XYZ file of C-alpha atoms in Angstrom:
569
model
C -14.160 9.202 -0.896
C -18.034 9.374 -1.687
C -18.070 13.093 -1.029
C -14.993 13.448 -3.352
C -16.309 11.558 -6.249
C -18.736 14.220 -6.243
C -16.922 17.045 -7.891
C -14.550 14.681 -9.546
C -16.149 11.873 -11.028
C -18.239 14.271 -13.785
C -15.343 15.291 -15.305
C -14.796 11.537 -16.373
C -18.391 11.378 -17.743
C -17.120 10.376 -21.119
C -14.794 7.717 -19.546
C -16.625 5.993 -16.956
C -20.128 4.296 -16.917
C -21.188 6.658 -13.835
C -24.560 5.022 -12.742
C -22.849 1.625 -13.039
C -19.132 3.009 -11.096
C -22.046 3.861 -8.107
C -23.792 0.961 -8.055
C -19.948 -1.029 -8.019
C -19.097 1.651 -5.368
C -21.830 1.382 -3.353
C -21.605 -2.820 -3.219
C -18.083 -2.851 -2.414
C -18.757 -0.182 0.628
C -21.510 -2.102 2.005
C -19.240 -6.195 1.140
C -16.508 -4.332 2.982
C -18.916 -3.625 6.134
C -20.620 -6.823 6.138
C -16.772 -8.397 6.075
C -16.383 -6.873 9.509
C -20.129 -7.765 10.806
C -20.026 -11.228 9.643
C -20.373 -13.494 12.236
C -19.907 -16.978 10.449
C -16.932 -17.971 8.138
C -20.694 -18.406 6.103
C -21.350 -14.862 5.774
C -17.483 -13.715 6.227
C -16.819 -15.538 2.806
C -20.082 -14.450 1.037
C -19.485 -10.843 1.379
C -15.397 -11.472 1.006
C -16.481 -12.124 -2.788
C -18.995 -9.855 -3.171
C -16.467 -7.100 -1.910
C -13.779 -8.560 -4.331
C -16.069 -9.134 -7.389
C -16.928 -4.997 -6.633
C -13.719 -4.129 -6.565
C -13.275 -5.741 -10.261
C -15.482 -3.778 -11.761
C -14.201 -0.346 -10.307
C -10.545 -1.915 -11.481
C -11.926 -2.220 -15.089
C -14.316 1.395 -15.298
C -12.601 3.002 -17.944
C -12.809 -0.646 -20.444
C -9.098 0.532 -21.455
C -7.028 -2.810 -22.545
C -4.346 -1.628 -19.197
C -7.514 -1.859 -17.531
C -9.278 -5.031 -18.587
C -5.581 -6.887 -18.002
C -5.338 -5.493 -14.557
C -8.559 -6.318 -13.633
C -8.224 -10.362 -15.306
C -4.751 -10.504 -12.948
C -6.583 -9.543 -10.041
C -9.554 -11.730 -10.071
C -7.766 -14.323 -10.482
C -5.593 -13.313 -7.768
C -8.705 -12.637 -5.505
C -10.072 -16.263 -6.347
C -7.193 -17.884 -5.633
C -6.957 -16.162 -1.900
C -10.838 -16.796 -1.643
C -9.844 -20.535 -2.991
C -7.106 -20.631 0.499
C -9.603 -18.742 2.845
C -12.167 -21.307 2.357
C -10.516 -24.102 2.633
C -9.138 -22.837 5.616
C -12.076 -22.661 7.038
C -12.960 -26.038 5.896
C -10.170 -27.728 7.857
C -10.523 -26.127 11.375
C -14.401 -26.346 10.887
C -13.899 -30.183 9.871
C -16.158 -28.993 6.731
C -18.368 -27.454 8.331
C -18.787 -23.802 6.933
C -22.219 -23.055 8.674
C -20.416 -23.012 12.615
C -20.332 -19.657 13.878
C -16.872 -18.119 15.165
C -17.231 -19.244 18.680
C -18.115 -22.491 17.683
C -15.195 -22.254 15.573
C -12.343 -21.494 18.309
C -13.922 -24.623 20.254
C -13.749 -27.356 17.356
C -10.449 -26.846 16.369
C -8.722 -28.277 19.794
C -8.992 -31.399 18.092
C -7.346 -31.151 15.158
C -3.849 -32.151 14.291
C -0.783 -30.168 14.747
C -0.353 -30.503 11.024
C -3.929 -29.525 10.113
C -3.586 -26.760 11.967
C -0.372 -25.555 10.317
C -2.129 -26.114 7.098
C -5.045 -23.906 8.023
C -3.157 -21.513 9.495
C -1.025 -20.643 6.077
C -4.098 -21.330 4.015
C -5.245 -18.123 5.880
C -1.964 -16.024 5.296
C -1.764 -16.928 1.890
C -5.240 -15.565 1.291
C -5.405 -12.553 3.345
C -1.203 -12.030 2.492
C -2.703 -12.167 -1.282
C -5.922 -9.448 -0.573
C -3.337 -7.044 1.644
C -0.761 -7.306 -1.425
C 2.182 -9.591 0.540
C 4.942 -10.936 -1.546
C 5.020 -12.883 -3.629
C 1.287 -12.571 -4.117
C 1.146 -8.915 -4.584
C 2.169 -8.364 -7.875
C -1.934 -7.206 -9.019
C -1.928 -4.428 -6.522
C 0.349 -2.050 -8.837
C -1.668 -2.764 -11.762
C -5.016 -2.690 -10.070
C -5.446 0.336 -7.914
C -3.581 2.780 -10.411
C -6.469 1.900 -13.091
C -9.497 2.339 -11.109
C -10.735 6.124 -10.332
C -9.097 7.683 -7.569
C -11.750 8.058 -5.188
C -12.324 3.886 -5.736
C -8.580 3.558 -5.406
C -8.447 5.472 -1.822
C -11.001 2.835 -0.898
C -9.367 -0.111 -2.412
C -5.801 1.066 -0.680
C -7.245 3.250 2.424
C -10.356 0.693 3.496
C -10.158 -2.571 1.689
C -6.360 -3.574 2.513
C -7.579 -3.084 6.072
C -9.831 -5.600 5.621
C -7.663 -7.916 5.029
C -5.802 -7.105 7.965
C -8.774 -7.140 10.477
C -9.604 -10.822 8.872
C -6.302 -12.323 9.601
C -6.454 -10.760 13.012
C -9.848 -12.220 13.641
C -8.369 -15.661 13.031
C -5.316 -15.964 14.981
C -6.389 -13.983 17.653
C -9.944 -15.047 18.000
C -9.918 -18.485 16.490
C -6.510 -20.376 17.269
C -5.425 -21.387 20.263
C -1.493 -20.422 19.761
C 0.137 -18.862 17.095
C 3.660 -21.309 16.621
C 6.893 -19.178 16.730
C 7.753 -20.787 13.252
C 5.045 -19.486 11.973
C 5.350 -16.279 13.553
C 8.825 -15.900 11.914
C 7.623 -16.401 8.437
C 5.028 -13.684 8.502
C 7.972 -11.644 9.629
C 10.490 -12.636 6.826
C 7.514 -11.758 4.235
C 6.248 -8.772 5.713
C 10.062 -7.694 5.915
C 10.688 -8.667 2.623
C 7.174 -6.988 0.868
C 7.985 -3.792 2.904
C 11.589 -3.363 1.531
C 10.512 -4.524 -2.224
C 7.396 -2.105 -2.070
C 9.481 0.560 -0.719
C 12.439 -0.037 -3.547
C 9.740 -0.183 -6.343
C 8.000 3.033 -4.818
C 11.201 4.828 -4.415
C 12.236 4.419 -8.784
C 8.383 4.673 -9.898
C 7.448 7.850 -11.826
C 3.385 6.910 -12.237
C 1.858 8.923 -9.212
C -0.319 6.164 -8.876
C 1.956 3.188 -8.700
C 4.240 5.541 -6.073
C 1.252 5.284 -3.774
C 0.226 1.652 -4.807
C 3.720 0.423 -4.147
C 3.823 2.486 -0.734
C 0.753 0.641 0.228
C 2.497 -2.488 0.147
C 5.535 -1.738 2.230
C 2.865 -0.195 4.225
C 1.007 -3.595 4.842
C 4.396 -5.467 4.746
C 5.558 -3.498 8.263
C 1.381 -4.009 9.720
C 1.739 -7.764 8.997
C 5.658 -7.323 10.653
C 4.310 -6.057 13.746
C 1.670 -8.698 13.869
C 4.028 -11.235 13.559
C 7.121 -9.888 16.210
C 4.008 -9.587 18.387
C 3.307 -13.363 18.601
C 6.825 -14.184 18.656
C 7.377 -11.892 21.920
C 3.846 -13.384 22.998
C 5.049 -16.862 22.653
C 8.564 -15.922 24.798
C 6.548 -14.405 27.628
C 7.646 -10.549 26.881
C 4.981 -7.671 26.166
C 3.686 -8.196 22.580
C 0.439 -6.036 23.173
C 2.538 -2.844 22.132
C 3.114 -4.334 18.838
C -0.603 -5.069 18.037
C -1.922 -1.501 19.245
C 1.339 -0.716 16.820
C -0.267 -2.732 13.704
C -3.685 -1.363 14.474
C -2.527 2.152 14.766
C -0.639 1.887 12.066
C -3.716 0.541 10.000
C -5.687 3.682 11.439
C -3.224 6.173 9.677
C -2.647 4.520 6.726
C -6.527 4.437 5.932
C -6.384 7.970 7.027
C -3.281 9.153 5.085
C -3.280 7.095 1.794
C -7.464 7.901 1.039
C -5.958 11.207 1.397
C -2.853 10.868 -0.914
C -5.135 8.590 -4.112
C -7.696 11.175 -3.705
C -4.961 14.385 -4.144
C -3.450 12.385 -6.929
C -7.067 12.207 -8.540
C -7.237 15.958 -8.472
C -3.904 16.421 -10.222
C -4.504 14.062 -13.185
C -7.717 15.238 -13.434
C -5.892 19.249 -14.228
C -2.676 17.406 -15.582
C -3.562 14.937 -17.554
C -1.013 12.512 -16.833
C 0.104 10.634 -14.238
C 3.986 10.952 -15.156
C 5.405 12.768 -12.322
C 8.325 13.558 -14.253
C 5.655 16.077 -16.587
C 4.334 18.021 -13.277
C 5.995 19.985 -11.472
C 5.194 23.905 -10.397
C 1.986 23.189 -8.523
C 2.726 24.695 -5.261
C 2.343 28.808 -6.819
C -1.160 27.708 -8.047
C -2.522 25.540 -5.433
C -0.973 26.577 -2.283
C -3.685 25.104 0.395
C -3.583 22.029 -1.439
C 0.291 21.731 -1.605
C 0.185 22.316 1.870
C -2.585 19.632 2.510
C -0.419 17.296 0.925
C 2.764 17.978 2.243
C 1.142 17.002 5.439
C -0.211 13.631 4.062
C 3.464 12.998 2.456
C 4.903 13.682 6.052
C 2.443 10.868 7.304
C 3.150 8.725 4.748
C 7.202 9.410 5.653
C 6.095 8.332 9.130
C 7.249 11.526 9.849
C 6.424 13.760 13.428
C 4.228 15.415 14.033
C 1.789 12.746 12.382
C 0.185 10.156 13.991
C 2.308 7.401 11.478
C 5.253 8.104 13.488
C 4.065 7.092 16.869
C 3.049 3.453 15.742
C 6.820 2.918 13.875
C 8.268 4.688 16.774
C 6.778 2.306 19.396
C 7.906 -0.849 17.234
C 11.462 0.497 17.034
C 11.561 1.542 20.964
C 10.488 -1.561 22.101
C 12.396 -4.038 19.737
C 15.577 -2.107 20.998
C 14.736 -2.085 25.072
C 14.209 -6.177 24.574
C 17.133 -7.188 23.087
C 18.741 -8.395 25.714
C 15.748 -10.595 27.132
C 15.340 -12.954 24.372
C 17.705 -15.890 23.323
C 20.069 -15.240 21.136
C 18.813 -16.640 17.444
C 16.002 -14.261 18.286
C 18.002 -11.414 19.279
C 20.082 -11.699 15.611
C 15.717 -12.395 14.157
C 15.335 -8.444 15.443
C 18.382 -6.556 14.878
C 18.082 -7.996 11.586
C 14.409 -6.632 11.645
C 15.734 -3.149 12.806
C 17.834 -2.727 10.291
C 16.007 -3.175 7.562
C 13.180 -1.449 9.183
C 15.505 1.546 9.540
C 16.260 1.322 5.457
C 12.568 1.170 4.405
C 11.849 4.215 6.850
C 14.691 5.856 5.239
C 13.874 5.369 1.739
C 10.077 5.950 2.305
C 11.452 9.553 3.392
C 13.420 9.448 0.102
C 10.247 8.873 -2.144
C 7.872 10.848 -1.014
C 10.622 14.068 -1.259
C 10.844 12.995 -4.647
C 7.155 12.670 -4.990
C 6.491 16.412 -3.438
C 9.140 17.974 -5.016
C 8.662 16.947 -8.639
C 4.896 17.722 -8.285
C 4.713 20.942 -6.807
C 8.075 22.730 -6.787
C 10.319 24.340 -9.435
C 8.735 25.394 -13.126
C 5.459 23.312 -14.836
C 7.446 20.589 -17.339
C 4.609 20.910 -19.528
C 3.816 24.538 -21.119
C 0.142 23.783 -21.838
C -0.102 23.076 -18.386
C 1.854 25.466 -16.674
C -1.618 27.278 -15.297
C -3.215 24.768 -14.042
C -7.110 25.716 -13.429
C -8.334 26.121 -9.421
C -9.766 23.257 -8.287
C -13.647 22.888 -6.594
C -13.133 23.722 -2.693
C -15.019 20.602 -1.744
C -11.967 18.889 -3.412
C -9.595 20.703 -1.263
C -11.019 21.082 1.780
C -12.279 17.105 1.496
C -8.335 16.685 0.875
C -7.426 18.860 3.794
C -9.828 16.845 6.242
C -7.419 13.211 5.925
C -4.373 15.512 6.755
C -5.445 17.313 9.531
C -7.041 13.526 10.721
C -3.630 12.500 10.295
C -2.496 15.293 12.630
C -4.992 15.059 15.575
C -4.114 11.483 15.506
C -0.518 12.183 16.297
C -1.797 15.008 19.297
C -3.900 12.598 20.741
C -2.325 9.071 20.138
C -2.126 8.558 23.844
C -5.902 8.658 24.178
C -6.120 6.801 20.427
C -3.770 3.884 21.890
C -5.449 3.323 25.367
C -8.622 2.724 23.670
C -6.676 0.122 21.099
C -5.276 -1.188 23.923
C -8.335 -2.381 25.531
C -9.397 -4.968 22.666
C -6.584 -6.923 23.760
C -8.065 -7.482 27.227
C -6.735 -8.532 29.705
C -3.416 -7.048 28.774
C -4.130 -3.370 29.655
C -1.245 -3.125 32.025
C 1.010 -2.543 28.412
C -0.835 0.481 27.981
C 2.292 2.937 29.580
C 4.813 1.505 27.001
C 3.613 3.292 23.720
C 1.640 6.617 24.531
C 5.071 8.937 24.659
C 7.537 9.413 22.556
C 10.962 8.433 24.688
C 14.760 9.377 24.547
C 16.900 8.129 26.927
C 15.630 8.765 30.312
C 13.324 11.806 29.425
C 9.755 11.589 27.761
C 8.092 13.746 25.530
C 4.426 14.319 24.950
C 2.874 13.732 21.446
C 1.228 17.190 21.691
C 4.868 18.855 22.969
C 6.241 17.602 19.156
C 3.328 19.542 17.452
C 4.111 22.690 19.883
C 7.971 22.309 18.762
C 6.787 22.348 15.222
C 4.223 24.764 15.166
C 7.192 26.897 17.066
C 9.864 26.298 14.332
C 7.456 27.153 11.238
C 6.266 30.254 13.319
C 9.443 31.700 13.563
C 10.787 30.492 10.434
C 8.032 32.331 9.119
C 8.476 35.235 11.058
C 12.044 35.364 10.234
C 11.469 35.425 6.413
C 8.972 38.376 6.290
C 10.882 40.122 8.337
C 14.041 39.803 5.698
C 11.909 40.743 2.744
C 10.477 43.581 5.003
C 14.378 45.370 5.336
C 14.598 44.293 1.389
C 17.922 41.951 2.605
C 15.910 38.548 0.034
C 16.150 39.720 -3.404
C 13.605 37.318 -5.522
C 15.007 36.785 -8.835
C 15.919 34.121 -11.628
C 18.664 31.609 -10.883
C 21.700 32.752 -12.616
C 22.848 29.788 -15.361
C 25.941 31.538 -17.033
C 24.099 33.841 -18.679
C 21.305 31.343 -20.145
C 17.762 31.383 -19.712
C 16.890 28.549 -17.447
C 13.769 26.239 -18.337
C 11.624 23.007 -16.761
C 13.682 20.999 -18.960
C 16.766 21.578 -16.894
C 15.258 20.413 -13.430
C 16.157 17.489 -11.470
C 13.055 14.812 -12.769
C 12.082 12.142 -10.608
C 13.843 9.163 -12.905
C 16.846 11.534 -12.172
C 16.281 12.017 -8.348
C 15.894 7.621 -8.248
C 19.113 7.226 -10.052
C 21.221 6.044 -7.304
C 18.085 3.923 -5.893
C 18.179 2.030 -9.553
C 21.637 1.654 -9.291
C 22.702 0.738 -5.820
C 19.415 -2.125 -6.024
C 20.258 -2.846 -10.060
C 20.526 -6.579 -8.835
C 17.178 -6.620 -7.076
C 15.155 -4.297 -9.505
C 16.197 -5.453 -12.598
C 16.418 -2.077 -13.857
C 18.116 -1.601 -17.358
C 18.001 1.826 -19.346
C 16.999 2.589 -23.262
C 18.713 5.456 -25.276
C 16.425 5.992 -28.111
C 17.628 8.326 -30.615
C 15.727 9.676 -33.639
C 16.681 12.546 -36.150
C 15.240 15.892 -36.454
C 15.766 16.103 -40.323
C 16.019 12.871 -42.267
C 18.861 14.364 -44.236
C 21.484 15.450 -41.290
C 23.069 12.716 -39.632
C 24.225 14.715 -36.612
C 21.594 16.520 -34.878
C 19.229 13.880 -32.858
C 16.968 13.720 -30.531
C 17.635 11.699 -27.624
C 15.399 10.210 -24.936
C 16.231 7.630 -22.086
C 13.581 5.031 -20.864
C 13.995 2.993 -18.132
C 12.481 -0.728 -18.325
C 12.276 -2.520 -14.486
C 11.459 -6.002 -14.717
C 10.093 -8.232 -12.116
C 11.468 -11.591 -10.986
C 8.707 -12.511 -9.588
C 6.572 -11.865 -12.588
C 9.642 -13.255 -14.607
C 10.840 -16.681 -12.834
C 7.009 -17.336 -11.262
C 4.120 -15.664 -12.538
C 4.698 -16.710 -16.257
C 6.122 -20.020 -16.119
C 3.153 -20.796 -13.573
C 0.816 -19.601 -16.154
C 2.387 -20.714 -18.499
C 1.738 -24.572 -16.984
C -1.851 -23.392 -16.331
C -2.538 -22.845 -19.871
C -0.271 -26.429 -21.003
C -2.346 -28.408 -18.460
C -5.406 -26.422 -19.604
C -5.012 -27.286 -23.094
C -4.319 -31.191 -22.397
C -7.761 -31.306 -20.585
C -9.409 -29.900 -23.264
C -8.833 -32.681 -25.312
C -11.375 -34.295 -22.928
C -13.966 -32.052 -24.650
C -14.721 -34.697 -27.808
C -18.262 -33.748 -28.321
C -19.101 -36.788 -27.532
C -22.757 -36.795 -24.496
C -22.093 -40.547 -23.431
C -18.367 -39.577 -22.519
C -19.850 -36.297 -20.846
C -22.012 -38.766 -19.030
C -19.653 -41.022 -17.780
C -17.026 -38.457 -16.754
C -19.872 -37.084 -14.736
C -20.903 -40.688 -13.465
C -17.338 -41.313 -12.305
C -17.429 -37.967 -10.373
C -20.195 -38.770 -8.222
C -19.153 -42.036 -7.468
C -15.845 -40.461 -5.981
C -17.290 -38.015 -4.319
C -19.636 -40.400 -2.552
C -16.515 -42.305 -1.757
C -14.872 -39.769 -0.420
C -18.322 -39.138 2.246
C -18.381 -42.395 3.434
């Protein structure tokens, strides 16, 4: 991302702040690290903020109002998951913050069954809030679209992770058991943020939001296999596949979505829009670049031969072999589970074919753009890199998984169960896919030149009737989504706007029509507002308190420490 903001961050001169977007860049890179290397909840929370209050200022660069709103929704977000993270801590360190991890995973044997279900949702409402769970993930569309792309492949590619690796490093390091209960409720919110990320993804024509949505249904199926893995943990069964799953999975998705923010910062940077429904055409002038992103659209399809697939692939292999070994409310818990997992894989496959498609094939949509100008090479080939990552993570996965395998100690015996890919009885090699492929474009290839060489492929316009055909008459993106809007009307809250204006003021008859879609959250609708809404009536009724008046200041301040000291003894 740093190498990439190289030869794309100077064309923003005039929008961005540059020395100050570095100086924000470089302390959320180094919070992020220090997140990892913390070895105290101390020093984990210290550099959680300092990483969050970073990422603010990258969300609110540009000062535009979409920005500075953005920005105000997810800092208060962030300090309300940094509010549940520390009092997390709080309980299962019985308040005190300065205990180190180890010390951490020996105090809480004491505590309570219900303190420790307290802490332990404390902790996935404030890492569920940073990785963009619903209900609490309604900043991450507004957030990461408004920063500059290179900071948005870091706050989707790197900083999501983070959140992962810290809810990780508390159930797995710090408590003793993870409850089944528990374990189910991750899963009906991951399942339930995957397939509402997905949907929103799927209808979205803001390049930008696509991706930002498709992070979430990302993180929705990592938490998911986090949380069928302590289930089957809990029943005795093989969970370690589903963790190396989660943490593969978290691997690509670094890999493949720095990849996709930073190819959608070179196209608004030559489009000038983010509308996908204005692009179109790009593949004739950019062809190494279309290519590099058709392979970072295949991984974020969790598509073969990219290393995406394998994680999804081992979560759906082994949730089918082990249906018959667990009880029966379970068994209905993952068949459930598969199916919807087999709709969000299916309409993640739908999106990003509308996403490719309307960017790069068919005719420009915008005349003044129909030429775009070449882009730097560093920007390519930087571009290029993540996908062909993507793709020597899917040749060597086997390798990739053994190693991911061996954090979970002492369970290396699971290692077998993911690295091929299975059907039936036979198995097939990850690097046997990429031969199969590389085969089929070879010959598809081959087979093509060799028509156009016997002159049997005539290249010519698409016959309309006798018209001449235009962009205007291509299939858009709102126009590919159609059936999405309307099949998931009752979920999306979609409705549709006809506005009509005339060309002359004096004819009647010939108008101009456009259609607008408006999608409305519930969430934002039935909790966000009425919540704030109370905020700002129980805000205004303590403000009354505020009389001006230093011997009421005094007292008020009096009665504080006479509670608190209460409270200590």
């Amino acid at each position: 991302s740093s190498l990439f903001a190289i030869p794309y961050l100077p064309r923003y001169a005039s929008t961005y702040s540059l020395p100050a977007l570095h100086v924000a860049s470089a302390i959320f890179i180094l919070a992020m690290q220090a997140v990892v290397l913390a070895s105290s909840p101390l020093a984990f929370l210290i550099f959680w903020e300092l990483m969050s209050i970073a990422a603010y200022f990258l969300v609110i660069a540009d000062r535009e109002p979409a920005s500075i709103k953005a920005g105000l929704i997810y800092l208060v977000m962030a300090h309300a998951g940094f509010s549940c993270i520390l009092a997390g801590f709080l309980v299962l360190a019985h308040g005190n913050p300065l205990m180190d991890f180890t010390l951490l995973a020996q105090s809480i044997t004491n505590l309570s069954p219900a303190m420790l279900t307290t802490a332990f949702f404390l902790f996935l409402i404030g890492f569920g809030s940073k990785a963009g769970l619903m209900p609490l993930h309604q900043w991450l569309p507004l957030a990461h679209p408004q920063a500059p792309s290179n900071s948005s492949a870091l706050m989707s590619g790197v900083m999501l992770k983070v959140a992962v690796y810290g809810f990780l490093r508390v159930t797995l390091d710090v408590f003793p058991h993870i409850d089944t209960n528990w374990a189910i409720v991750v899963i009906v919110i991951s399942l339930l943020s995957a397939m509402l990320g997905v949907l929103m993804a799927a209808i979205e024509t803001d390049v930008k939001r696509v991706l930002a949505w498709s992070s979430i249904e990302n993180l929705g199926l990592i938490f998911f296999m986090i949380g069928i893995g302590f289930v089957f943990k809990n029943l005795g069964l093989p969970s370690i596949p589903f963790f190396v799953a989660a943490l593969l999975h978290s691997l690509n998705h670094a890999i493949f979505k720095s990849g996709l923010f930073l190819a959608a910062g070179a196209i608004i940077s030559e489009r000038h829009t983010r509308d996908i429904d204005e692009m179109g055409g790009l593949a004739n002038s950019w062809p190494l670049f279309s290519l590099a992103f058709l392979g970072l659209v295949f991984g974020a399809a969790a598509l073969p031969p990219f290393g995406t697939f394998y994680g999804e692939w081992l979560t759906f292999q082994h949730l089918a072999t082990t249906l018959s070994s667990v009880p029966l409310g379970i068994a209905f818990l993952l068949i459930l589970s598969l199916s919807i997992l087999a709709l969000v894989s299916g309409l993640a496959i739908f999106t990003f074919v509308k996403t490719f498609a309307d960017i790069f094939l068919g005719r420009s949509r915008t005349e003044s753009n129909s030429k775009p100008k070449p882009l730097p090479q560093s920007m390519v080939l930087i571009i290029l890199s993540t996908t062909i990552l993507s793709l020597i993570i899917g040749v060597f996965v086997s390798p990739i998984a053994s190693v991911l395998a061996h954090i979970f100690s002492p369970f290396n015996h699971a290692i077998q169960l993911y690295a091929p890919l299975s059907l039936t009885t036979e198995t097939i090699q990850p690097l046997f896919v990429v031969s199969i492929f590389i085969l089929i474009a070879f010959v598809g290839y081959e087979t093509h030149q060799s028509l156009l060489r016997k002159r049997r492929i005539k290249i010519t316009e698409t016959w309309d009737c006798g018209q001449p055909i235009n962009a205007h008459m291509e299939y858009t993106a709102t126009g590919f989504a159609a059936p999405i809007r309307f099949f998931f009307r009752s979920i999306l809250m979609s409705q549709k706007h006809m506005l009509t204006e005339r060309i002359t003021p004096q004819n009647p008859w010939i108008l101009r029509r456009k259609l607008e879609w408006d999608t409305t959250s519930r969430l934002e609708e039935h909790l966000y507002t009425p919540l704030g809404n109370l905020v700002l009536i129980i805000a205004a009724k303590i403000k009354r308190l505020q009389n001006g008046i230093i011997q009421f200041y005094i007292l008020l301040i009096l009665i504080t420490l006479v509670l608190i000291l209460g409270f200590a003894i």
